[in-house]
């Protein structure tokens, strides 16, 4: 009897076994790296598609209140014609408006219902406290207490910007809507992060040459992609993301419509995208007991990034934080990392 194959899960697993992205880095040395980087960056931008047209930020600080040793602000700015971005900004009470301070964009991951709030240390709901305890998730608050100005923008389809009313997964429905227009949520979120940089450059506290970015899970996705194409991000910390699309995506389906765009794995794996950050400093966090991204896959992804950084002559600008914990922000090296490079 013929060997038949009915299931789509089996289909994608079999497809993934021999899949090799066309533009994954295979070279050695600075010349090979430079040639690859120019070609790869151009292709990545092509795959992401057109960014929106910028509009005036029309930024407003809706309130600024003391919160312990910090000042907590609610900021809203316009990123494009039909999109406004609500943010939490945290800064030390004694931070001077002298254009001399470092700032860090801190991106959240899932679930969409919580959005930016727990990353900013908001504890108004039991779910916030649970997420902070489970994932060490208030890294925006922690970094502000360490002396940085931090901004937590709401990503599209998350938190305040989730208007699907719980009917279906916001990430997937927005991807389907956008795909028939050739507009992708991932691209739009990257655009909003670029506009975050524009906003930070207007802040009197911030040195525009000292802006970094970090995030866990989808926040790591956002950090890797934004830093890859935005040179104003001077240092990046990616937590729990750099592992092959083959495993977490095609084999296990552990992704959503916010994290992908057409043909990305046809050309790149996640380590290639992160490698485009070179030679700028990059910290990669990997949890041994991560139940979203398996440690063996994360370690392989890190080796791919390492090859790119070493070819670029920037091996000393790459570091890892492998820690015995779950899917969470490690926080073992991040503070010193940003103090060193920002």
Coordinates of C-alpha atoms in Angstrom, one line a residue:
X1 CA 0.0 0.0 0.0
X2 CA 1.2 3.5 -0.8
X3 CA 2.5 5.7 2.0
X4 CA 0.0 8.5 2.4
X5 CA 0.3 11.8 4.2
X6 CA -2.8 13.6 5.4
X7 CA -1.8 15.9 8.2
X8 CA -0.6 19.5 7.8
X9 CA 1.5 19.3 10.9
X10 CA 3.5 16.3 9.5
X11 CA 3.7 18.2 6.2
X12 CA 5.4 21.2 7.7
X13 CA 7.7 19.1 9.8
X14 CA 8.9 17.2 6.7
X15 CA 9.3 20.4 4.8
X16 CA 11.4 21.9 7.6
X17 CA 13.8 19.0 7.8
X18 CA 15.9 19.9 4.8
X19 CA 15.0 23.6 4.6
X20 CA 18.0 26.0 4.2
X21 CA 17.3 29.8 4.0
X22 CA 18.8 31.1 0.9
X23 CA 20.7 34.1 2.4
X24 CA 21.8 32.6 5.7
X25 CA 25.4 33.6 6.5
X26 CA 28.0 31.0 5.4
X27 CA 31.1 33.1 4.9
X28 CA 34.2 33.9 6.9
X29 CA 36.0 37.2 7.5
X30 CA 35.2 40.9 7.2
X31 CA 34.9 41.0 3.4
X32 CA 32.4 38.2 3.3
X33 CA 30.5 39.7 6.2
X34 CA 30.3 43.1 4.6
X35 CA 29.1 41.8 1.3
X36 CA 26.5 39.6 3.0
X37 CA 25.4 42.4 5.3
X38 CA 24.7 44.8 2.4
X39 CA 22.7 42.2 0.4
X40 CA 20.9 40.8 3.4
X41 CA 19.8 44.1 4.8
X42 CA 18.4 45.1 1.4
X43 CA 16.5 41.8 1.2
X44 CA 15.2 42.1 4.7
X45 CA 13.8 45.6 4.0
X46 CA 12.3 44.3 0.8
X47 CA 10.5 41.5 2.6
X48 CA 9.2 43.9 5.3
X49 CA 7.6 46.0 2.6
X50 CA 7.0 49.8 2.7
X51 CA 6.9 51.6 5.9
X52 CA 4.2 54.2 6.6
X53 CA 4.7 57.9 5.9
X54 CA 5.7 59.8 9.0
X55 CA 3.5 62.5 10.5
X56 CA 4.3 65.1 13.2
X57 CA 4.6 63.2 16.5
X58 CA 2.3 65.6 18.2
X59 CA 3.6 64.0 21.4
X60 CA 1.8 64.7 24.7
X61 CA 2.8 63.9 28.3
X62 CA -0.7 63.3 29.6
X63 CA 0.5 63.0 33.2
X64 CA 3.8 62.7 35.2
X65 CA 3.5 61.5 38.8
X66 CA 6.0 60.4 41.4
X67 CA 6.2 56.7 42.0
X68 CA 8.7 55.8 44.7
X69 CA 12.2 56.7 43.4
X70 CA 10.8 57.2 39.8
X71 CA 8.7 59.6 37.8
X72 CA 6.0 57.7 35.9
X73 CA 4.7 59.4 32.7
X74 CA 1.9 58.5 30.3
X75 CA 3.0 59.7 26.8
X76 CA 1.1 59.4 23.5
X77 CA 2.5 60.2 20.1
X78 CA 1.4 59.7 16.5
X79 CA 3.5 57.3 14.4
X80 CA 1.5 57.6 11.2
X81 CA -1.8 59.0 9.8
X82 CA -4.1 56.4 11.4
X83 CA -2.0 55.3 14.4
X84 CA -1.2 56.7 17.8
X85 CA 1.1 55.0 20.3
X86 CA 0.4 55.1 24.0
X87 CA 3.6 54.6 26.2
X88 CA 4.8 54.5 29.7
X89 CA 8.0 56.5 30.3
X90 CA 9.9 56.0 33.6
X91 CA 12.9 58.0 34.8
X92 CA 14.7 58.5 38.0
X93 CA 13.5 61.5 40.1
X94 CA 17.0 63.0 40.0
X95 CA 17.6 62.6 36.3
X96 CA 18.7 65.9 34.8
X97 CA 17.3 67.4 31.6
X98 CA 20.8 67.9 30.2
X99 CA 20.8 65.8 27.0
X100 CA 23.3 63.4 28.7
X101 CA 21.3 60.3 29.7
X102 CA 20.8 56.9 28.2
X103 CA 17.4 55.7 27.2
X104 CA 16.1 52.1 26.5
X105 CA 13.0 51.0 24.6
X106 CA 11.6 48.0 26.5
X107 CA 9.2 45.9 24.5
X108 CA 6.7 43.4 25.9
X109 CA 5.8 39.9 24.7
X110 CA 2.5 38.0 24.9
X111 CA -0.2 37.8 26.1
X112 CA -1.8 40.6 24.1
X113 CA -4.2 41.3 27.0
X114 CA -1.4 42.6 29.3
X115 CA 0.6 44.5 26.7
X116 CA 3.2 47.0 28.0
X117 CA 1.8 47.4 31.5
X118 CA 3.7 44.8 33.6
X119 CA 7.0 45.6 31.8
X120 CA 6.5 49.1 33.1
X121 CA 5.8 47.8 36.6
X122 CA 2.1 48.4 36.6
X123 CA 0.5 46.2 39.2
X124 CA -3.2 47.2 39.0
X125 CA -4.5 43.7 38.2
X126 CA -3.6 40.2 39.7
X127 CA -2.5 39.2 36.2
X128 CA 0.2 41.9 36.2
X129 CA 1.6 40.6 39.5
X130 CA 1.5 37.1 38.2
X131 CA 3.4 37.9 35.0
X132 CA 6.0 40.0 36.9
X133 CA 6.6 37.2 39.3
X134 CA 6.7 34.4 36.7
X135 CA 8.8 36.2 34.0
X136 CA 10.7 38.8 36.0
X137 CA 8.7 40.9 33.6
X138 CA 9.0 44.5 35.0
X139 CA 12.4 45.0 33.3
X140 CA 11.4 48.5 32.2
X141 CA 10.9 49.5 35.8
X142 CA 14.1 47.7 36.9
X143 CA 16.2 49.5 34.3
X144 CA 14.7 52.9 35.2
X145 CA 15.7 52.2 38.8
X146 CA 19.2 51.4 37.6
X147 CA 19.4 55.0 36.2
X148 CA 18.1 54.8 32.6
X149 CA 15.1 56.6 31.1
X150 CA 12.9 53.7 29.8
X151 CA 10.0 53.8 27.4
X152 CA 7.4 51.1 27.1
X153 CA 5.4 51.5 23.9
X154 CA 2.1 49.6 23.3
X155 CA 2.6 47.4 20.3
X156 CA -0.2 47.1 17.7
X157 CA -2.9 44.6 18.7
X158 CA -1.7 44.5 22.4
X159 CA -3.1 46.0 25.5
X160 CA -4.8 49.4 24.8
X161 CA -4.4 48.8 21.0
X162 CA -6.2 45.5 21.0
X163 CA -9.7 46.2 19.6
X164 CA -10.6 42.7 18.5
X165 CA -12.7 42.3 21.6
X166 CA -11.5 38.8 22.3
X167 CA -13.2 37.2 19.3
X168 CA -10.0 35.7 17.8
X169 CA -6.3 36.0 18.3
X170 CA -5.5 39.7 17.6
X171 CA -2.1 38.9 16.1
X172 CA -3.5 36.4 13.6
X173 CA -6.5 38.4 12.6
X174 CA -4.5 41.5 12.1
X175 CA -2.0 39.6 10.0
X176 CA -4.7 38.2 7.7
X177 CA -6.3 41.7 7.3
X178 CA -3.0 43.2 6.5
X179 CA -1.7 40.5 4.2
X180 CA -4.5 41.2 1.6
X181 CA -3.2 44.7 1.5
X182 CA 0.5 43.8 1.6
X183 CA 0.9 45.5 5.0
X184 CA 2.2 43.4 7.9
X185 CA 1.8 44.0 11.7
X186 CA 5.5 43.2 12.2
X187 CA 6.5 45.9 9.8
X188 CA 4.1 48.4 11.4
X189 CA 5.4 47.6 14.9
X190 CA 9.0 48.1 13.7
X191 CA 7.8 51.5 12.3
X192 CA 6.4 52.4 15.7
X193 CA 9.7 51.5 17.4
X194 CA 11.6 53.8 14.9
X195 CA 9.2 56.5 15.8
X196 CA 9.9 55.8 19.5
X197 CA 13.5 56.6 18.7
X198 CA 12.3 59.9 17.0
X199 CA 10.4 60.7 20.2
X200 CA 13.3 59.9 22.5
X201 CA 15.5 62.2 20.4
X202 CA 13.2 65.1 21.4
X203 CA 13.5 64.4 25.2
X204 CA 15.6 66.9 27.0
X205 CA 17.0 64.2 29.3
X206 CA 18.2 61.9 26.5
X207 CA 21.5 61.8 24.6
X208 CA 20.4 60.8 21.1
X209 CA 23.6 58.7 20.7
X210 CA 22.8 56.6 23.8
X211 CA 19.6 54.8 22.9
X212 CA 19.2 51.0 23.4
X213 CA 16.5 48.4 23.1
X214 CA 15.5 45.2 24.8
X215 CA 12.6 42.7 25.2
X216 CA 11.5 39.2 26.1
X217 CA 9.8 36.8 23.7
X218 CA 7.9 38.9 21.1
X219 CA 9.8 41.8 22.7
X220 CA 13.0 40.0 21.7
X221 CA 11.6 39.6 18.2
X222 CA 10.9 43.3 18.1
X223 CA 14.4 44.1 19.4
X224 CA 16.2 41.9 16.9
X225 CA 14.3 43.2 13.9
X226 CA 14.3 46.8 14.9
X227 CA 18.0 46.9 15.8
X228 CA 18.8 45.1 12.6
X229 CA 17.5 47.9 10.4
X230 CA 17.7 50.9 12.8
X231 CA 21.3 52.1 13.3
X232 CA 20.2 54.6 16.0
X233 CA 19.8 51.6 18.4
X234 CA 23.3 51.5 19.8
X235 CA 23.0 48.3 22.0
X236 CA 20.4 45.5 22.2
X237 CA 19.4 42.8 24.6
X238 CA 17.4 40.0 23.0
X239 CA 15.8 37.6 25.6
X240 CA 14.3 34.3 24.5
X241 CA 14.0 34.5 20.7
X242 CA 17.0 33.6 18.7
X243 CA 16.3 30.0 17.7
X244 CA 15.4 28.5 14.3
X245 CA 12.0 29.0 12.7
X246 CA 12.3 25.3 11.9
X247 CA 11.7 24.3 15.5
X248 CA 9.5 26.9 17.3
X249 CA 7.7 27.8 14.1
X250 CA 7.2 25.0 11.5
X251 CA 7.5 22.1 13.9
X252 CA 5.7 23.4 17.0
X253 CA 3.7 26.3 15.7
X254 CA 4.7 28.5 18.6
X255 CA 4.3 31.8 16.8
X256 CA 1.7 34.2 15.6
X257 CA 0.8 36.7 12.9
X258 CA 2.7 39.5 14.7
X259 CA 6.0 37.7 14.5
X260 CA 6.3 36.9 10.8
X261 CA 6.1 38.4 7.3
X262 CA 6.0 36.6 4.0
X263 CA 9.0 34.6 2.9
X264 CA 11.2 35.5 5.9
X265 CA 12.4 31.9 6.4
X266 CA 12.9 31.5 2.7
X267 CA 15.8 33.8 3.0
X268 CA 16.8 34.1 6.7
X269 CA 16.7 32.4 10.1
X270 CA 16.5 34.4 13.3
X271 CA 20.2 34.3 13.9
X272 CA 20.8 36.0 10.5
X273 CA 18.4 38.8 11.5
X274 CA 20.1 39.2 14.9
X275 CA 23.5 39.1 13.1
X276 CA 22.6 42.2 11.1
X277 CA 23.0 44.1 14.4
X278 CA 26.8 43.6 14.2
X279 CA 29.1 45.2 15.0
X280 CA 26.9 47.0 17.6
X281 CA 26.8 45.4 21.0
X282 CA 24.3 42.5 21.5
X283 CA 23.4 40.5 24.6
X284 CA 21.5 37.3 24.1
X285 CA 19.6 35.8 27.1
X286 CA 18.7 32.1 27.1
X287 CA 16.8 30.2 29.7
X288 CA 17.6 26.6 30.3
X289 CA 14.0 25.7 31.2
X290 CA 12.3 27.9 28.6
X291 CA 9.1 26.2 27.6
X292 CA 8.6 28.5 24.5
X293 CA 12.1 28.3 23.0
X294 CA 14.1 25.1 23.8
X295 CA 17.5 25.7 25.1
X296 CA 19.2 23.4 22.5
X297 CA 17.6 25.5 19.8
X298 CA 18.6 28.8 21.5
X299 CA 22.2 27.6 21.8
X300 CA 22.3 26.8 18.1
X301 CA 20.9 30.1 17.3
X302 CA 23.5 31.9 19.4
X303 CA 26.3 30.0 17.6
X304 CA 24.9 31.3 14.3
X305 CA 25.0 34.9 15.6
X306 CA 28.5 34.3 17.0
X307 CA 29.8 33.3 13.5
X308 CA 28.5 36.5 12.1
X309 CA 29.9 38.7 14.9
X310 CA 33.3 37.0 14.6
X311 CA 33.3 37.4 10.8
X312 CA 32.6 41.1 11.4
X313 CA 35.5 41.4 13.8
X314 CA 33.1 42.2 16.6
X315 CA 33.2 39.1 18.7
X316 CA 33.9 41.1 21.8
X317 CA 30.6 43.0 21.3
X318 CA 28.5 39.8 21.6
X319 CA 27.7 38.2 25.0
X320 CA 25.3 35.6 26.3
X321 CA 23.4 35.1 29.5
X322 CA 22.5 31.4 29.9
X323 CA 20.6 31.0 33.2
X324 CA 18.7 28.2 35.0
X325 CA 15.2 29.7 34.8
X326 CA 12.0 29.6 32.8
X327 CA 10.8 31.9 29.9
X328 CA 11.8 35.1 31.6
X329 CA 14.1 38.1 31.7
X330 CA 17.4 37.0 33.3
X331 CA 18.7 40.4 34.5
X332 CA 22.1 39.0 35.4
X333 CA 24.1 40.9 32.8
X334 CA 21.7 43.4 31.2
X335 CA 22.3 46.3 33.6
X336 CA 26.1 46.2 33.3
X337 CA 25.7 45.6 29.6
X338 CA 23.8 48.8 29.0
X339 CA 25.9 50.8 31.4
X340 CA 28.9 49.7 29.4
X341 CA 27.7 50.4 25.9
X342 CA 25.2 53.3 26.3

